[in-house]
Amino acid sequence: MPGEPEASGDLSFHQLSAVSLQALSRGEGGASVVAEILAAERSRRLLLLRALDEGMSKGADASEAEGLSAGADSSEGGPPQAPGTAISHRDAWSLLERVQRQAPEVFEDVLMSPPTGRWVSLALHQTRGKFSDDAPLWVVLGHLSALAAAAAARAGLDFAIAVPVRRGLVQLPTLGCAVLPVREQWSVARIEARRGTLRITGEHGEVLVPRDAEAKANVPDWHPVRRVVLESGDRPKRLTLEELDPYRTFPRPSEPRLLSAAEAGTWEGMLADAWEILLRDEPESAEAMRYGLLAMVPASTRERFRPYSGTAGDAFGGVTASCPDDAAQLAATLVHEFQHTKLGGLIHLQPLVRFQPAQDPEELFYAPWRDDPRPLRGLLQGIYAFVGVTRFWRVHRYAADAGQVPSAHFEFALWRTQVWSTLNLVRGHERLTPLGRYVIEGLRERSAQWLADPVPDAELALAREAVADHRARWRAYHLRPPAAAVEDAVRAWQRGDAQAPAGLAAEPELVPDSEVPFLDSAAVLARYRLSEPDGAWRHLAAQDSGVAGGVEGASAADVLLACDDRAGARDALVAELSGKGASVAAWAGLGRALAGEGQADRAASRLLLRFPERARAVHEAVEAVTGRAPDPVRLAAWLGQGEATERQGLSGGSGPDRP
């Protein structure tokens, strides 16, 4: 098997140095830390390949009997007939071993390509019945032959091998993709490399590809892998702009998405500019990424100020991202996703969270960067990623162009607050392993140093409003007070009691709402306000479509709040909540609109920003009983009375954020 160690009585294990572990526990770590993680990831990937090899070897005879060789009828699950072709994993392993001996650097590049890690993980899961791809199993397993062919072609070897064809596409990972005329969804092609030419032959045609890299781009029906160079000099940073490999995406493989010349130019320019920002503002992260950031997968453009990005734990070094608004946003995205990459590598060595039996219900938490409640493992990933984001904006706000400085101050203040509150939420949780507790304490120590950093008043106020708005919206959508307490409150309201019964202060129930719409609207509107104080967004933001210039999830009242028209927002929100079909998010908006008013309004504002779920539940119940919606401000003020409400908070213990 490629990369298999010599037989020995002793087994060695990967272990992070104390210095690297300390750096990772603080959300940091440069090139030396990534080198240790990469070594462990390489061994892990070889072990996964070995497990897959053993499974394929055991099933080889059975597969051939079921028709997984040339000439079988496709209706039986095997490839259609293709003259002279037979997919053989033994041929693939043999070819990979040749590459490893004769061109080890090429072998390592193919082995450590992010999509390779994703493929071997999915293939193993599919052989064990834990994952279902739309491609037949023989196509999934046959991808090994495609990897071997790509590696051998790059190494300049002469060879011949059969590979699967996916909807007319012959994928050669890290090399390119050929397009064949085919009639079947899944078929087989033969690849031969002789005297400087790669011949890819299918049942109905072939593609000839010269081995010269520059000539490949001019070959019909051939798409080479796109690579970019982000830095000149003697240490250039090279990165694959991955459009082709089916395993570049997650959770499922996908068809190639070719960039136009204009899109490719935009990406290359943005990446180069973002890299320069990282070299200046995040030099340690840049050095880590120099070795550990391997591929960027472009995704479709998203709404402004709402970029999409993601990583998969099995695809170490790969980042998926939508086209960014600007280079600073992309730099922050790269930091964010590389934090996930580092933490994923650490977790592959030792878990941060204890195993939870399948029969036990999953505990869910408030995550201030998400719309949905998150399990502990996911919450830790978010904390770790946004520690990096906070660190980036903390420095970048002093180096950004003058027009971007206010936005950078806002981002730092926003994420500093969100990270700190969430760290305190999970600190000491019983399911954290000793390593998990060590990491949380390291992140708290690092984050605590940022709490006293000055932020201009205007940006700090906007960040605080965005924090409060997101949290209040999340509670209004996902939490429900005890039903008996709501019934008592309705009766007390009808009797004219001076204040609501104390039972409403009991811990609410978490009832996840899968239809929650964009809880970050206040933050997005704040970004518009800071970047374009007098821009057209004031007139467009309340439209339904982000594509049309609107902000998804934002109402006209939200825009009024973003423009500091609290009186106008109050009137709009009261009218909405007094009618039919009011948005759940309107309760949070009303809480913001009432802030700073008279004593009764301040009590209502506190209630709506801390416990909007109470106002929503009682309001709906009163309307159901009486047929008439109560005045939302008067109801919120009534609910806000009493010492029990005043004493309730959002953090610590087993409070409402950790139901």
XYZ file of C-alpha atoms in Angstrom:
659
model
C 0.000 0.000 0.000
C 1.313 3.538 -0.707
C 2.939 5.118 2.303
C 2.612 2.011 4.513
C 5.344 1.882 7.174
C 7.780 -0.984 7.466
C 6.721 -3.812 9.750
C 7.907 -3.145 13.273
C 7.204 -4.239 16.784
C 6.853 -0.609 17.845
C 4.104 1.755 16.805
C 4.645 5.482 16.947
C 1.875 7.996 17.586
C 1.551 11.619 16.672
C 1.789 13.992 19.590
C 1.685 17.773 19.575
C 4.504 19.576 21.333
C 3.636 21.528 24.465
C 4.420 24.781 22.668
C 2.076 23.943 19.782
C -0.712 22.835 22.095
C -0.438 26.062 24.085
C -0.613 28.128 20.897
C -3.649 26.208 19.621
C -5.418 26.561 22.969
C -5.254 30.342 22.497
C -6.571 30.169 18.938
C -3.124 30.822 17.514
C -0.354 28.819 15.863
C 2.030 29.446 12.991
C 3.923 27.350 10.467
C 5.525 24.978 12.981
C 2.145 24.160 14.543
C 0.599 23.481 11.137
C 3.568 21.266 10.224
C 2.803 19.041 13.222
C -0.895 18.909 12.386
C -0.188 18.179 8.714
C 2.051 15.244 9.649
C -0.768 13.783 11.722
C -3.306 14.441 8.949
C -1.071 12.649 6.453
C -0.942 9.555 8.657
C -4.680 9.701 9.211
C -5.333 9.866 5.496
C -3.032 6.898 4.846
C -4.854 4.919 7.519
C -8.201 5.716 5.895
C -6.831 4.629 2.523
C -5.544 1.419 4.055
C -8.953 0.700 5.583
C -10.585 1.344 2.212
C -8.011 -0.864 0.472
C -8.709 -3.721 2.852
C -12.433 -3.391 2.311
C -12.046 -3.256 -1.459
C -9.694 -6.251 -1.482
C -12.149 -8.356 0.492
C -14.969 -7.405 -1.815
C -13.064 -7.617 -5.104
C -14.111 -11.145 -5.998
C -17.715 -10.480 -5.043
C -17.699 -7.235 -7.029
C -16.482 -8.979 -10.171
C -19.163 -11.623 -9.735
C -21.759 -8.856 -9.529
C -20.537 -7.256 -12.734
C -18.195 -4.485 -11.613
C -15.813 -5.132 -14.511
C -15.973 -4.277 -18.196
C -18.873 -5.671 -20.166
C -21.473 -5.847 -17.389
C -24.922 -4.486 -18.070
C -25.480 -1.086 -16.432
C -28.925 -2.092 -15.227
C -27.215 -4.545 -12.848
C -25.246 -1.780 -11.137
C -21.977 -2.036 -13.101
C -20.528 0.134 -15.862
C -21.732 -0.245 -19.449
C -19.489 -2.014 -21.905
C -16.398 -0.116 -23.017
C -13.872 -1.947 -25.192
C -10.671 -2.891 -23.390
C -11.602 -1.351 -20.061
C -11.931 -2.855 -16.614
C -11.740 -0.794 -13.433
C -9.371 -2.518 -11.040
C -8.401 -1.164 -7.647
C -5.326 -3.397 -7.703
C -4.101 -1.589 -10.827
C -4.755 1.710 -9.092
C -2.737 0.771 -6.011
C 0.105 -0.510 -8.154
C 0.219 2.709 -10.147
C 0.138 4.840 -6.994
C 3.064 2.860 -5.607
C 5.042 3.604 -8.788
C 4.329 7.291 -8.394
C 5.348 7.237 -4.750
C 8.690 5.629 -5.632
C 9.506 7.744 -8.668
C 7.858 11.102 -7.889
C 7.169 11.273 -4.140
C 6.395 15.004 -4.232
C 3.568 14.380 -6.726
C 2.242 11.512 -4.630
C 2.157 13.729 -1.536
C 0.406 16.519 -3.414
C -2.351 14.187 -4.621
C -2.624 12.458 -1.239
C -2.972 15.722 0.687
C -5.300 17.446 -1.768
C -8.403 18.430 0.249
C -10.871 16.637 -2.077
C -8.847 13.413 -1.697
C -9.513 13.452 2.031
C -13.184 14.085 1.456
C -13.438 11.261 -1.073
C -11.756 8.576 1.038
C -13.967 9.444 4.021
C -17.183 9.306 1.966
C -16.091 6.134 0.188
C -15.486 4.393 3.516
C -18.854 5.533 4.820
C -20.601 4.366 1.662
C -19.020 0.913 1.816
C -20.392 0.650 5.347
C -23.852 1.862 4.384
C -23.543 5.165 6.299
C -23.655 7.513 3.319
C -25.461 7.458 0.010
C -24.097 9.236 -3.059
C -26.156 9.446 -6.223
C -23.269 7.704 -8.013
C -23.087 3.892 -7.871
C -20.572 2.433 -5.448
C -18.315 1.225 -8.284
C -18.020 4.818 -9.520
C -17.172 6.080 -6.026
C -14.555 3.376 -5.459
C -13.264 3.801 -9.010
C -12.214 7.337 -8.104
C -9.056 5.719 -6.735
C -8.101 4.887 -10.320
C -8.677 8.512 -11.303
C -6.353 9.628 -8.495
C -3.702 7.165 -9.629
C -4.007 8.269 -13.254
C -3.701 11.944 -12.336
C -0.658 11.322 -10.159
C 1.050 9.174 -12.798
C 0.372 11.718 -15.539
C 1.823 14.527 -13.442
C 4.835 12.338 -12.653
C 5.461 11.750 -16.364
C 5.001 7.979 -16.214
C 3.792 5.799 -19.065
C 0.757 3.800 -18.009
C -2.700 2.545 -18.943
C -5.681 2.343 -16.584
C -9.487 2.380 -16.613
C -11.347 5.129 -14.761
C -15.015 5.968 -14.142
C -16.870 8.590 -16.187
C -19.384 10.792 -14.337
C -22.030 12.150 -16.695
C -19.518 12.430 -19.492
C -16.729 13.842 -17.311
C -13.418 12.121 -16.673
C -12.059 13.620 -13.489
C -8.298 13.596 -12.941
C -7.921 15.225 -9.518
C -5.188 17.919 -9.204
C -4.723 17.753 -13.000
C -7.949 18.502 -14.868
C -11.168 17.193 -16.349
C -11.935 15.755 -19.806
C -15.346 15.893 -21.466
C -16.381 12.802 -23.470
C -19.455 12.250 -25.640
C -21.445 9.621 -23.741
C -24.993 8.308 -23.619
C -24.929 6.873 -20.115
C -24.875 8.661 -16.788
C -22.078 6.421 -15.515
C -19.523 4.694 -17.732
C -15.847 3.791 -18.068
C -12.957 5.330 -19.992
C -9.410 4.173 -20.652
C -6.448 6.448 -20.042
C -3.105 5.805 -21.707
C 0.035 7.887 -21.278
C 2.669 7.364 -23.975
C 5.462 9.534 -25.341
C 4.234 12.813 -23.871
C 0.529 12.467 -24.652
C -2.416 11.570 -22.456
C -5.107 9.724 -24.427
C -8.524 9.522 -22.740
C -10.833 7.154 -24.617
C -14.499 6.466 -24.054
C -16.997 4.374 -25.959
C -17.956 7.220 -28.288
C -14.862 9.413 -28.522
C -11.534 10.485 -27.052
C -9.565 13.498 -25.821
C -5.819 13.972 -26.413
C -3.982 16.056 -23.824
C -0.300 17.008 -24.241
C 1.620 16.768 -20.993
C 2.891 20.311 -21.389
C 0.940 22.275 -18.761
C 0.595 25.441 -20.830
C -0.751 23.571 -23.864
C -3.498 21.879 -21.875
C -5.583 25.013 -21.673
C -5.927 25.089 -25.454
C -7.093 21.506 -25.869
C -10.777 21.085 -26.809
C -12.865 19.225 -24.211
C -10.154 19.566 -21.580
C -10.310 21.802 -18.502
C -7.050 22.075 -16.531
C -6.974 22.701 -12.799
C -6.644 26.426 -12.135
C -3.782 27.473 -9.882
C -2.992 30.957 -8.640
C 0.156 32.495 -7.215
C -0.558 35.021 -4.466
C 2.909 36.323 -3.764
C 6.002 36.957 -5.838
C 9.590 36.476 -4.710
C 11.397 33.398 -3.515
C 8.485 32.177 -1.323
C 5.398 32.411 -3.526
C 2.114 31.214 -2.055
C 0.440 28.832 -4.495
C -3.214 27.921 -4.184
C -5.573 25.765 -6.216
C -8.761 27.508 -7.315
C -10.777 24.296 -7.327
C -13.662 24.194 -9.808
C -13.562 20.596 -11.005
C -13.124 17.832 -8.449
C -16.517 16.316 -7.522
C -15.341 15.928 -3.915
C -14.447 19.597 -3.515
C -17.944 20.243 -2.074
C -19.715 18.939 1.008
C -21.774 17.319 2.312
C -22.160 15.739 -1.153
C -20.112 15.635 -4.351
C -21.130 17.976 -7.147
C -20.612 18.713 -10.820
C -17.836 21.098 -11.907
C -18.634 24.799 -11.721
C -16.335 26.528 -14.200
C -15.484 30.155 -13.591
C -15.752 32.638 -16.426
C -12.634 34.604 -17.304
C -14.062 37.620 -15.470
C -14.914 35.576 -12.372
C -11.486 33.983 -12.331
C -9.852 37.397 -12.630
C -11.930 38.731 -9.742
C -11.023 35.789 -7.548
C -7.334 35.987 -8.347
C -7.268 39.718 -7.608
C -9.240 39.372 -4.382
C -7.059 36.502 -3.165
C -3.871 38.426 -3.917
C -5.142 41.506 -2.070
C -6.412 39.445 0.881
C -3.065 37.702 1.107
C -1.275 41.055 1.330
C -3.623 42.073 4.145
C -2.884 38.843 6.005
C 0.867 39.232 5.588
C 0.583 42.667 7.178
C -2.137 42.171 9.831
C -2.013 38.424 10.568
C 1.576 37.377 9.803
C 1.472 34.257 11.999
C -1.765 33.089 10.379
C -0.344 33.856 6.925
C 2.705 31.701 7.614
C 0.445 28.909 8.830
C -1.697 29.225 5.703
C 1.394 29.225 3.506
C 1.706 25.522 4.305
C -1.796 24.535 5.354
C -4.167 26.441 3.040
C -4.220 24.309 -0.100
C -7.382 24.976 -2.100
C -10.134 27.571 -2.461
C -13.502 26.409 -3.789
C -15.478 29.350 -5.251
C -19.190 29.367 -4.462
C -21.983 31.490 -5.880
C -22.136 35.163 -4.954
C -24.311 35.864 -1.922
C -26.118 38.883 -0.537
C -23.826 41.759 0.430
C -22.401 41.499 3.965
C -23.586 37.895 4.167
C -20.762 35.854 2.660
C -20.907 32.076 2.753
C -17.903 29.978 3.708
C -17.253 26.501 5.013
C -14.748 23.740 5.625
C -15.019 19.978 6.026
C -12.973 18.217 8.675
C -11.920 15.490 6.239
C -10.808 18.011 3.588
C -7.898 19.507 5.507
C -6.630 22.678 3.858
C -9.692 23.314 1.699
C -11.979 26.358 2.018
C -15.267 26.977 0.246
C -16.329 30.621 -0.019
C -18.684 32.850 -1.945
C -17.215 35.747 -3.884
C -16.415 38.376 -1.219
C -17.507 41.989 -1.071
C -13.910 43.141 -0.641
C -10.428 41.906 0.191
C -10.726 42.567 3.935
C -13.852 40.426 4.116
C -12.027 37.638 2.285
C -9.035 37.936 4.615
C -11.360 37.598 7.618
C -13.045 34.610 5.948
C -9.706 32.880 5.402
C -8.787 33.417 9.050
C -12.217 32.121 10.128
C -12.041 28.956 8.060
C -8.400 28.243 8.826
C -9.304 28.359 12.507
C -11.752 25.537 11.756
C -8.968 23.704 9.934
C -6.570 23.946 12.879
C -9.176 22.913 15.420
C -10.269 20.025 13.210
C -6.693 18.788 13.105
C -6.451 18.995 16.883
C -9.738 17.119 17.328
C -8.481 14.349 15.027
C -5.755 13.780 17.617
C -7.899 14.088 20.737
C -11.542 15.094 21.263
C -12.659 18.200 23.119
C -16.104 16.809 23.972
C -16.965 13.518 25.625
C -18.980 10.981 23.664
C -22.724 11.262 24.151
C -24.770 8.048 23.987
C -27.117 7.972 21.027
C -30.154 7.527 23.273
C -29.477 10.762 25.156
C -31.051 13.930 23.711
C -28.591 16.360 22.142
C -28.084 19.455 24.260
C -28.425 22.619 22.173
C -27.132 26.131 22.765
C -27.490 29.706 21.585
C -24.777 30.529 19.031
C -24.663 34.283 18.278
C -23.335 33.683 14.770
C -26.097 31.271 13.757
C -29.874 31.302 13.329
C -30.306 27.774 14.695
C -29.501 26.208 18.094
C -26.174 24.367 18.022
C -24.792 21.247 19.742
C -21.726 21.641 21.954
C -19.261 20.392 19.320
C -20.561 22.854 16.760
C -20.561 25.675 19.285
C -16.891 25.074 20.100
C -16.054 25.221 16.403
C -17.826 28.572 16.146
C -16.077 29.968 19.215
C -12.688 28.962 17.875
C -13.364 30.429 14.441
C -14.645 33.757 15.761
C -11.728 34.130 18.159
C -9.639 34.315 14.990
C -12.073 36.740 13.357
C -11.986 39.004 16.421
C -8.197 38.939 16.462
C -8.101 39.891 12.771
C -10.433 42.894 13.087
C -8.668 44.053 16.248
C -5.505 44.669 14.244
C -6.999 45.479 10.857
C -9.005 48.454 12.175
C -5.720 50.358 12.572
C -4.441 49.472 9.104
C -7.615 49.669 6.999
C -8.306 52.415 4.488
C -9.922 55.445 6.112
C -13.381 54.678 4.733
C -13.310 51.136 6.163
C -12.079 51.970 9.676
C -15.575 52.424 11.223
C -16.704 49.069 9.850
C -13.575 47.377 11.208
C -14.174 48.864 14.679
C -17.755 47.571 14.539
C -16.684 44.043 13.569
C -14.141 43.906 16.387
C -16.637 45.130 18.980
C -19.361 42.785 17.717
C -17.337 39.583 17.700
C -15.421 40.405 20.888
C -18.737 40.541 22.725
C -20.220 37.449 21.094
C -17.141 35.304 21.659
C -16.777 36.346 25.305
C -20.398 35.636 26.205
C -20.316 32.238 24.497
C -17.040 31.242 26.162
C -18.644 31.960 29.520
C -21.710 29.971 28.503
C -19.767 26.733 27.944
C -16.977 27.185 30.472
C -16.802 24.202 32.797
C -19.434 22.202 30.926
C -19.538 18.610 32.152
C -19.076 17.131 28.666
C -15.786 18.918 28.019
C -12.753 16.658 28.120
C -9.615 17.845 29.963
C -8.319 19.056 26.597
C -11.619 20.798 25.923
C -11.424 22.626 29.248
C -7.799 23.554 28.558
C -8.729 25.036 25.182
C -11.694 26.995 26.582
C -9.540 28.451 29.343
C -6.842 29.378 26.838
C -9.366 31.119 24.606
C -10.866 32.959 27.591
C -7.450 34.154 28.692
C -6.741 35.472 25.196
C -10.185 37.030 24.741
C -10.126 38.698 28.165
C -7.159 40.781 27.018
C -9.340 42.404 24.346
C -12.198 43.517 26.598
C -10.540 46.789 27.590
C -9.491 47.745 24.055
C -11.064 51.093 23.143
C -13.740 51.276 20.440
C -15.320 54.566 19.275
C -18.695 55.221 20.915
C -20.752 55.140 17.712
C -19.413 51.792 16.521
C -19.578 50.335 20.025
C -23.243 51.335 20.352
C -24.088 49.761 16.994
C -22.331 46.551 17.983
C -24.217 46.375 21.280
C -27.532 46.860 19.503
C -26.685 44.136 16.998
C -25.755 41.774 19.839
C -28.993 42.461 21.714
C -31.143 42.222 18.583
C -29.762 38.869 17.459
C -30.087 37.353 20.909
C -33.643 38.642 21.357
C -34.756 37.398 17.941
C -33.234 33.977 18.641
C -35.108 33.701 21.932
C -38.390 34.872 20.431
C -38.216 32.178 17.757
C -36.760 29.238 19.657
C -37.882 29.481 23.310
C -41.305 28.838 24.862
C -42.305 29.699 28.467
C -44.087 26.976 30.469
C -47.633 26.610 29.141
C -49.179 26.679 32.642
C -47.358 29.938 33.423
C -48.652 31.491 30.208
C -52.211 30.500 31.124
C -51.771 32.049 34.592
C -50.428 35.219 32.985
C -53.433 35.486 30.685
C -55.813 35.233 33.654
C -53.751 37.781 35.596
C -53.809 40.165 32.639
C -57.578 39.841 32.333
C -58.030 40.453 36.070
C -55.889 43.575 35.885
C -53.209 42.326 38.301
C -50.364 44.767 38.971
C -47.736 42.415 37.567
C -47.340 39.081 35.845
C -47.155 35.888 37.927
C -43.674 34.715 38.883
C -44.099 31.418 37.029
C -43.159 33.087 33.756
C -39.595 33.425 35.071
C -39.194 29.630 35.030
C -36.753 28.157 32.559
C -38.253 28.136 29.060
C -38.373 25.145 26.754
C -36.216 25.067 23.647
C -38.416 24.395 20.610
C -36.182 24.834 17.538
C -37.868 26.666 14.677
C -36.528 25.509 11.311
C -38.008 28.497 9.464
C -36.047 31.243 11.215
C -35.239 34.047 8.737
C -31.861 35.798 8.980
C -31.444 36.836 12.598
C -28.399 38.984 11.792
C -30.371 41.730 10.043
C -29.396 44.405 12.581
C -25.698 43.690 12.039
C -26.102 43.744 8.262
C -27.935 47.063 8.383
C -25.237 48.464 10.663
C -22.640 47.499 8.062
C -24.596 49.335 5.395
C -24.864 52.383 7.619
C -21.134 52.442 8.353
C -20.002 51.847 4.782
C -22.601 54.059 3.072
C -24.023 56.598 5.552
C -26.217 58.246 2.906
C -26.531 55.320 0.499
C -29.511 53.980 -1.410
C -29.734 51.049 1.006
C -32.055 53.197 3.134
C -34.688 52.862 0.429
C -33.919 49.309 -0.739
C -33.083 47.413 2.447
C -36.652 46.480 3.390
C -37.294 44.715 0.072
C -37.802 40.978 0.255
C -34.879 39.963 -1.937
C -31.230 40.376 -1.056
C -30.433 40.017 -4.746
C -32.572 43.076 -5.547
C -30.673 45.229 -3.087
C -32.714 44.399 -0.021
C -31.597 42.827 3.238
C -33.217 39.435 3.765
C -35.060 39.360 7.072
C -35.160 43.158 7.491
C -38.449 45.035 7.695
C -39.161 48.719 7.106
C -39.104 49.169 10.894
C -35.634 47.599 11.069
C -34.410 50.142 8.518
C -35.926 52.960 10.590
C -34.055 51.661 13.617
C -30.825 51.536 11.608
C -31.436 55.201 10.734
C -32.078 56.109 14.412
C -35.759 56.845 13.812
C -36.980 55.050 16.936
C -40.316 56.849 17.069
C -41.140 55.842 13.517
C -40.007 52.286 14.193
C -42.139 52.128 17.354
C -45.264 53.209 15.501
C -44.644 50.695 12.703
C -43.959 47.828 15.103
C -46.935 48.553 17.349
C -49.173 48.583 14.296
C -47.699 45.303 13.083
C -47.995 43.529 16.432
C -51.545 44.801 16.893
C -52.637 43.189 13.635
C -52.602 39.724 12.122
C -49.536 37.826 10.910
C -46.918 39.883 12.754
C -43.297 38.798 12.420
C -41.805 37.128 15.485
C -38.755 39.359 15.016
C -40.948 42.429 15.587
C -40.752 41.845 19.356
C -36.989 42.363 19.346
C -37.340 45.435 17.164
C -39.931 46.910 19.511
C -37.564 46.363 22.419
C -34.919 48.421 20.656
C -37.415 51.118 19.644
C -38.544 51.590 23.262
C -35.028 51.911 24.696
C -34.312 55.293 26.247
C -37.952 56.274 26.655
C -39.938 56.738 29.908
C -39.821 54.362 32.862
C -42.673 52.153 31.645
C -41.165 51.937 28.185
C -37.759 51.118 29.633
C -39.297 48.213 31.557
C -40.966 47.025 28.350
C -37.693 47.413 26.440
C -35.742 45.371 28.993
C -38.338 42.621 28.908
C -38.436 42.476 25.116
C -34.668 42.413 24.717
C -34.115 39.871 27.499
C -37.203 37.675 27.375
C -39.212 38.400 24.218
C -40.532 34.835 24.237
C -42.709 35.769 27.219
C -44.343 38.689 25.423
C -44.881 36.619 22.300
C -46.444 33.693 24.163
C -48.755 35.778 26.370
C -49.738 38.093 23.508
C -50.731 35.136 21.325
C -52.588 33.477 24.201
C -54.551 36.637 25.097
C -55.523 37.107 21.467
C -56.637 33.469 21.242
C -58.819 33.821 24.356
C -60.306 37.278 23.727
C -60.185 37.488 19.953
C -58.356 40.799 20.230
C -54.605 41.507 20.334
C -53.548 43.430 23.460
C -51.469 46.585 23.205
C -47.914 45.200 22.804
C -46.168 48.043 24.663
C -48.539 47.944 27.647
C -48.302 44.134 27.775
C -44.480 44.185 27.647
C -44.349 46.862 30.384
C -46.661 44.755 32.566
C -44.559 41.645 32.006
C -41.433 43.630 32.806
C -42.565 44.579 36.289
C -41.345 42.770 39.382
C -38.059 41.839 40.948
C -38.133 38.313 39.541
C -37.888 39.639 35.993
C -35.203 42.173 36.910
C -33.011 39.472 38.450
C -33.099 37.182 35.424
C -30.049 37.155 33.150
C -28.886 35.492 30.020
C -25.576 33.933 31.062
C -24.278 31.303 33.423
C -25.602 28.153 34.994
C -28.361 26.339 33.219
C -30.140 29.531 32.170
C -32.422 30.059 29.198
C -29.523 30.088 26.704
C -28.709 26.521 27.711
C -32.119 24.923 28.129
